[in-house]
Short mmCIF file of C-alpha atoms in Angstrom, two decimals:
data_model
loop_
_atom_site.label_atom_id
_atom_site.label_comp_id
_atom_site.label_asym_id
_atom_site.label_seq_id
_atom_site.Cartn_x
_atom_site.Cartn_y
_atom_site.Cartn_z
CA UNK A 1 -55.60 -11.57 -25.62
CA UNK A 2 -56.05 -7.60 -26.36
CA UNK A 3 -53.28 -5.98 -24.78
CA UNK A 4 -54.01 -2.80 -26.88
CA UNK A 5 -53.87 -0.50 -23.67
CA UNK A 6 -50.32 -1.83 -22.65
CA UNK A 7 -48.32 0.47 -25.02
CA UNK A 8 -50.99 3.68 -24.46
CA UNK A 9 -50.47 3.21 -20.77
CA UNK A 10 -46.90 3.32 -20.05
CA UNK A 11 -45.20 4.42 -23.37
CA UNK A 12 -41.91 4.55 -21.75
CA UNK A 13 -41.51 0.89 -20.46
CA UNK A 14 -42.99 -0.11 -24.23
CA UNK A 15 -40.00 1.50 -25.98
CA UNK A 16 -37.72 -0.07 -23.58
CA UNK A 17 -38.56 -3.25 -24.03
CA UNK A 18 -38.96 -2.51 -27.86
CA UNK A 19 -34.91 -1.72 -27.64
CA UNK A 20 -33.95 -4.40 -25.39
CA UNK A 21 -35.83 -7.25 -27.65
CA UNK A 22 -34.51 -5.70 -30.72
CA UNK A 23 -30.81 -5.35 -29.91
CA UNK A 24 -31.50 -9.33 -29.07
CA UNK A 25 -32.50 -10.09 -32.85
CA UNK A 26 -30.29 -7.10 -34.20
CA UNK A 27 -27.34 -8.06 -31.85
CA UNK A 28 -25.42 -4.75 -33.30
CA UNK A 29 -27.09 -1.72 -33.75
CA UNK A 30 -27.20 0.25 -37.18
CA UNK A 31 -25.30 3.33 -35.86
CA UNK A 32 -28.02 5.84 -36.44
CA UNK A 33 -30.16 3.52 -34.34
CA UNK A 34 -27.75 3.00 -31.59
CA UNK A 35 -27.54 7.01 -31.32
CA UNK A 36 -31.18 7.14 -31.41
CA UNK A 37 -31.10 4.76 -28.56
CA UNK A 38 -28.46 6.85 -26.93
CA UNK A 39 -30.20 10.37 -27.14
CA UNK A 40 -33.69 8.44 -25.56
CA UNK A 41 -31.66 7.36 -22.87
CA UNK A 42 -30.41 10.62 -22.03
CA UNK A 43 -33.70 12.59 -22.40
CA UNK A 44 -35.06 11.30 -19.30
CA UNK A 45 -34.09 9.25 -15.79
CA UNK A 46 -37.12 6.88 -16.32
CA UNK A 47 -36.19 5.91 -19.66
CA UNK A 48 -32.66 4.72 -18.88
CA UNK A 49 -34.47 3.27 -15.80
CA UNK A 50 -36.90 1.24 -17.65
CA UNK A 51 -34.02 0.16 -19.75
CA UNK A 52 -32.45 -1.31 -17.26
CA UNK A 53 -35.72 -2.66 -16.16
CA UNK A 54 -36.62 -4.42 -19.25
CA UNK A 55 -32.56 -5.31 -19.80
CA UNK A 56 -32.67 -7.42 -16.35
CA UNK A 57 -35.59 -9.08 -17.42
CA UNK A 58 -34.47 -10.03 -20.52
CA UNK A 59 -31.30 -11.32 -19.18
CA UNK A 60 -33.20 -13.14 -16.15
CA UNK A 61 -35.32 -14.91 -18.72
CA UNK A 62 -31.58 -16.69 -20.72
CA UNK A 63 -31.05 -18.18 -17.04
CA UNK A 64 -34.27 -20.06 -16.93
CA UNK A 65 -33.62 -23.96 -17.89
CA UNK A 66 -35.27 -24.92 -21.01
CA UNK A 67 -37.79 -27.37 -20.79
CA UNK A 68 -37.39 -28.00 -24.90
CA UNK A 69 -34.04 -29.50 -26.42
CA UNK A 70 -32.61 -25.96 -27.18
CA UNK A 71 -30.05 -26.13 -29.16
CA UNK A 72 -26.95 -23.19 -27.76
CA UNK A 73 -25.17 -21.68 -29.70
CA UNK A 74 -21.38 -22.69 -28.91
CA UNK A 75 -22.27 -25.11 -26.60
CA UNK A 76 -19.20 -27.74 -26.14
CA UNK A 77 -19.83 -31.37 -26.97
CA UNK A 78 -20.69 -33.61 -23.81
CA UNK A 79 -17.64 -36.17 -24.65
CA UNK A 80 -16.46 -37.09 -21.51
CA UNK B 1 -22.13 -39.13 -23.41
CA UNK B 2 -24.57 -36.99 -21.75
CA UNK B 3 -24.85 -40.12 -18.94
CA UNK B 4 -21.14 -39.67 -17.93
CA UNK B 5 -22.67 -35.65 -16.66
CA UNK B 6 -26.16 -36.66 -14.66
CA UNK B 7 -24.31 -37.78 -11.79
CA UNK B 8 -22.33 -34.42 -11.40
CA UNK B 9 -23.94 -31.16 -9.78
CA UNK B 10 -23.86 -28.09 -12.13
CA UNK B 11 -20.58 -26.87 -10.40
CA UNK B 12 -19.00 -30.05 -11.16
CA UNK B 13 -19.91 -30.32 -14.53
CA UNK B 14 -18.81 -26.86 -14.87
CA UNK B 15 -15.38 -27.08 -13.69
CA UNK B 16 -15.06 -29.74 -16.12
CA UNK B 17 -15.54 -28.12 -18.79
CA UNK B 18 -14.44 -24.96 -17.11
CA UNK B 19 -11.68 -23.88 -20.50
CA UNK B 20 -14.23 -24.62 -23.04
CA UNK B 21 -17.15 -22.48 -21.64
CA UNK B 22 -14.16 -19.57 -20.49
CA UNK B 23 -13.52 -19.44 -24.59
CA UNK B 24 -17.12 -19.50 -25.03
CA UNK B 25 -17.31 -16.30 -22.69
CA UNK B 26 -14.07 -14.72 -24.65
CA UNK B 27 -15.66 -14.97 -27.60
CA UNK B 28 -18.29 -13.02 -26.68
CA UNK B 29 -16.51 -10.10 -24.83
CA UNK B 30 -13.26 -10.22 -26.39
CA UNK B 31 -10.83 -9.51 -23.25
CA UNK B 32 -9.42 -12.90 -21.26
CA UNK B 33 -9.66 -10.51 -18.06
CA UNK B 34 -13.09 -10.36 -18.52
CA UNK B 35 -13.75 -13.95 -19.83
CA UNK B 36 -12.43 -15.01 -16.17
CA UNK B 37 -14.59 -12.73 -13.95
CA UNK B 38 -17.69 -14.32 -16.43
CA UNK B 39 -16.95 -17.50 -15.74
CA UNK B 40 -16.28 -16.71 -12.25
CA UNK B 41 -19.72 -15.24 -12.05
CA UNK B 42 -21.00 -18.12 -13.98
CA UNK B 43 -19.72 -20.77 -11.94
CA UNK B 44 -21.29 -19.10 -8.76
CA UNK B 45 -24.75 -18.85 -9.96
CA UNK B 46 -24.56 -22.24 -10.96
CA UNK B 47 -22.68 -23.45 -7.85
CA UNK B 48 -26.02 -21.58 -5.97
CA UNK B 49 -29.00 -23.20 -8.09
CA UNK B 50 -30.81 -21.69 -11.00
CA UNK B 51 -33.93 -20.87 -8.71
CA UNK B 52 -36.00 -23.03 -10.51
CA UNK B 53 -38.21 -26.24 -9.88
CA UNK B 54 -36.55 -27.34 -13.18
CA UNK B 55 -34.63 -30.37 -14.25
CA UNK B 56 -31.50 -29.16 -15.75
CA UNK B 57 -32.19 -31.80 -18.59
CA UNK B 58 -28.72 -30.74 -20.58
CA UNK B 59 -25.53 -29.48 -17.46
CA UNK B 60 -22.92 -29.00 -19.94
CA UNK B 61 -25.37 -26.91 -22.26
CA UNK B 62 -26.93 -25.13 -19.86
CA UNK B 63 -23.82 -24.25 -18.14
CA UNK B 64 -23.10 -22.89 -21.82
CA UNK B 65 -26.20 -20.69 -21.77
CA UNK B 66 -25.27 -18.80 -18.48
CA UNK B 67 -21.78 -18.13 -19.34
CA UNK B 68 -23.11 -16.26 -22.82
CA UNK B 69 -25.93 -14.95 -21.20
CA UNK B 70 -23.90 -13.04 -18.64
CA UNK B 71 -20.95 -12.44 -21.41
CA UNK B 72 -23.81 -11.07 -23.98
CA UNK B 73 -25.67 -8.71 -20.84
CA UNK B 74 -22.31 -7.32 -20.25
CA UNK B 75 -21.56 -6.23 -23.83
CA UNK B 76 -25.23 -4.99 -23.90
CA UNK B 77 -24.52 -2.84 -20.61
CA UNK B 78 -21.08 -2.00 -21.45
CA UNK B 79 -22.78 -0.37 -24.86
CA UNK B 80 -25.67 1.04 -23.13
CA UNK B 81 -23.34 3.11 -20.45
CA UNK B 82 -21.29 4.11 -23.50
CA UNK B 83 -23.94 5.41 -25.10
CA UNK B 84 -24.97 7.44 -21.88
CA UNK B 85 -21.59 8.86 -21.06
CA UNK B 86 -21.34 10.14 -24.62
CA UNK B 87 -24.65 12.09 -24.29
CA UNK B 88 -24.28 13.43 -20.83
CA UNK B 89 -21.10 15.73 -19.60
CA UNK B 90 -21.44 14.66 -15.87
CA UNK B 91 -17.84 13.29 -16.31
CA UNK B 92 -17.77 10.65 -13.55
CA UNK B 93 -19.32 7.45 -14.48
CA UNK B 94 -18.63 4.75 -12.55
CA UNK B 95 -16.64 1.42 -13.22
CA UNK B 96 -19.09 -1.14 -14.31
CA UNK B 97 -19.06 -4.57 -12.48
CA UNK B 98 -18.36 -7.43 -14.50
CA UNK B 99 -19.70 -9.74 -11.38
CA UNK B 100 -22.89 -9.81 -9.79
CA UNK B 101 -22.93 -9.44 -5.75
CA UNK B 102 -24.29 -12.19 -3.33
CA UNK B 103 -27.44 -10.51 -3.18
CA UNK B 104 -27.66 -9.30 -6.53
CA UNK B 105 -27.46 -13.53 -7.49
CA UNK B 106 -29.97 -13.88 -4.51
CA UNK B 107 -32.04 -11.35 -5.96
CA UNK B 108 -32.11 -13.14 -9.55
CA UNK B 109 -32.90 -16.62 -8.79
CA UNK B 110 -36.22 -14.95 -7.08
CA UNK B 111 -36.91 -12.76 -10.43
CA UNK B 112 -35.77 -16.14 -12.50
CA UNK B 113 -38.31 -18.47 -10.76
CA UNK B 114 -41.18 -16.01 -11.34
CA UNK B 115 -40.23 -16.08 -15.04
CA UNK B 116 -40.66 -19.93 -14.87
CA UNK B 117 -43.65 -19.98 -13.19
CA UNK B 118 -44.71 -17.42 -16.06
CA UNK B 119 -43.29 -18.95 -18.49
CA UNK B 120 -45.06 -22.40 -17.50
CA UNK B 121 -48.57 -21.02 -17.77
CA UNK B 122 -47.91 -21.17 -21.74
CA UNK B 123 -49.05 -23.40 -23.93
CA UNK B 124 -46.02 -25.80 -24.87
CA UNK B 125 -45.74 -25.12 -28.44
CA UNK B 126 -45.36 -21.21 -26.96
CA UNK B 127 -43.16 -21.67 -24.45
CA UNK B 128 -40.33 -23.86 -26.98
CA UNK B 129 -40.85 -21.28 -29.37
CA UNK B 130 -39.43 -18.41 -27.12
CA UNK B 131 -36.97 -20.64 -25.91
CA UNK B 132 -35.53 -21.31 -29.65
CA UNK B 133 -35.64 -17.04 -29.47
CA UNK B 134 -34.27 -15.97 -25.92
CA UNK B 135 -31.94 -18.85 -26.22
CA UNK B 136 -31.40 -20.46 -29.33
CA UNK B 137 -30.84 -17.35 -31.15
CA UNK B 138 -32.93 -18.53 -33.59
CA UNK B 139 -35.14 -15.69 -36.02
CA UNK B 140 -38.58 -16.37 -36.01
CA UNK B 141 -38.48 -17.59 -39.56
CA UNK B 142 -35.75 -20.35 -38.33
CA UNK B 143 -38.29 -21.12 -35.71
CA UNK B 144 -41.13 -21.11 -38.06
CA UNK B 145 -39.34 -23.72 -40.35
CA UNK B 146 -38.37 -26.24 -37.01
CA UNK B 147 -41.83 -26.21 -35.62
CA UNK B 148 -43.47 -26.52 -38.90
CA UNK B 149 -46.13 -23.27 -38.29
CA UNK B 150 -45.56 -19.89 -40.02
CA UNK B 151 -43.57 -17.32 -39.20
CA UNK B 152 -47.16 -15.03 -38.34
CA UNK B 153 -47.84 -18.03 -35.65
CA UNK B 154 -44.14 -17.69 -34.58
CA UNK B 155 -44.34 -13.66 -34.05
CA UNK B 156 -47.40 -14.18 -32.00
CA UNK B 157 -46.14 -17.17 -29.70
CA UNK B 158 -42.98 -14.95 -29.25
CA UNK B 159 -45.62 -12.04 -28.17
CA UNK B 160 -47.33 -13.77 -26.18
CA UNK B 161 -44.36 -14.82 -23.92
CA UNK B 162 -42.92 -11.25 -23.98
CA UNK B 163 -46.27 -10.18 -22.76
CA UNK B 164 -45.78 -13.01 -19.73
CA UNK B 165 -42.57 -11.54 -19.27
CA UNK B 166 -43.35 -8.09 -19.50
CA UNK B 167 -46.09 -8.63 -16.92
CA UNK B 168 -44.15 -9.05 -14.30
CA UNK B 169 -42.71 -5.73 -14.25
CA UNK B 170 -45.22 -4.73 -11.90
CA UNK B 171 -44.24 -7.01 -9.32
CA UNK B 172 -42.82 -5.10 -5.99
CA UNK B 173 -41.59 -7.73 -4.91
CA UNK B 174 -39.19 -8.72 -7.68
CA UNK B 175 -38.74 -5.19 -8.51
CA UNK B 176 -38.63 -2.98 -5.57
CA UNK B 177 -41.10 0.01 -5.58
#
């Protein structure tokens, strides 16, 4: 699957989504990363837009029941 | 015993549990007063349906998953207006909902069962692998190691589904104009 024109065509939603996926793995943002983040999100309307954009996606996809045994984190014991 | 939960509907099995999964939200966001308007908002979508065609396979776990996925969003958007309001000097930002509206949850369970249907096109293997990501906060070398492929086959399973995802972006009907 070439997707190589994805990122060339709309540069803005790529770094979005770049963000969003990393502050998944990273959880907490090294601080000169987080005001990196901060100062692209202020630059311009459509990148805080496609933030948001790629954000709700990202959170959409954690409401979607697995169909794998998924382990989650801090989920109680079934003991009742 | 999972059997004592398949009779019960997600709400039930939610109320149930309802302390445990409120400290799993406080946790997360640190406040009780906003632990309580997660699991509020938790306990609605759930109460609603998940959008899906899916079998909820695990309630209780599940019903785990949504509370930290709303009370791990929230942090992310409570950082991400932060981060705004420090770089702009238009003063007056609004106060952020903790809560989704009725329509806003309406709105969801459409975008959620498009991500299904996307996510179902996958191959298996691809499809448990972002799952151990997005929701076992596994890394991809964690992943790697429980599916017995290497972490290069990991990164490009996890791709591929972001791609899936990312596709859908386009949509105007999940997304507006």
């Amino acid at each position: 699957m070439d997707n190589s024109t994805h990122d060339s065509r709309d540069p803005v939603w790529a770094a979005a989504w770049a963000w969003v996926t990393r502050l998944h793995e990273e959880k907490q943002l090294a601080p000169h990363d987080a005001r990196e983040l901060a100062q692209w999100l202020a630059a311009d309307a459509a990148h805080s837009d496609a933030y948001s954009k790629a954000g709700r996606l990202w959170q959409l996809a954690g409401f979607v029941p697995p169909v794998s045994d998924v382990e989650i984190p801090d989920a109680p014991e079934a003991d009742d | 015993m999972l059997c004592a939960l398949q009779g019960m509907t997600l709400g039930q099995v939610f109320i149930a549990h309802r302390a445990q999964l409120r400290s799993v939200a406080k946790k997360i966001v640190g406040t009780a007063e906003v632990a309580d308007e997660i699991t509020q908002d938790a306990y609605l979508r759930l109460a609603e349906g998940h959008g899906t065609q899916q079998t909820v396979r695990q309630p209780l776990s599940y019903c785990c998953q949504v509370v930290r996925n709303i009370a791990i969003d929230h942090c992310r958007r409570r950082s991400f207006e932060a981060k705004i309001r420090v770089f702009t000097d238009d003063g007056e930002v609004p106060e952020m909902p903790v809560s989704a509206s009725y329509e806003q949850r309406l709105d969801d369970r459409r975008l959620i069962a498009a991500i299904d249907s996307a996510l179902g096109t996958l191959p298996e293997r691809t499809r448990k692998a972002f799952e151990l990501f997005r929701l076992g906060d596994l890394t991809q070398r964690e992943i790697a190691t429980r599916l017995g492929c290497s972490a290069t086959l990991v990164n490009f399973m996890v791709k591929d589904a972001q791609r899936m995802l990312e596709s859908l972006r386009t949509r105007r009907d999940l997304f507006g104009a």
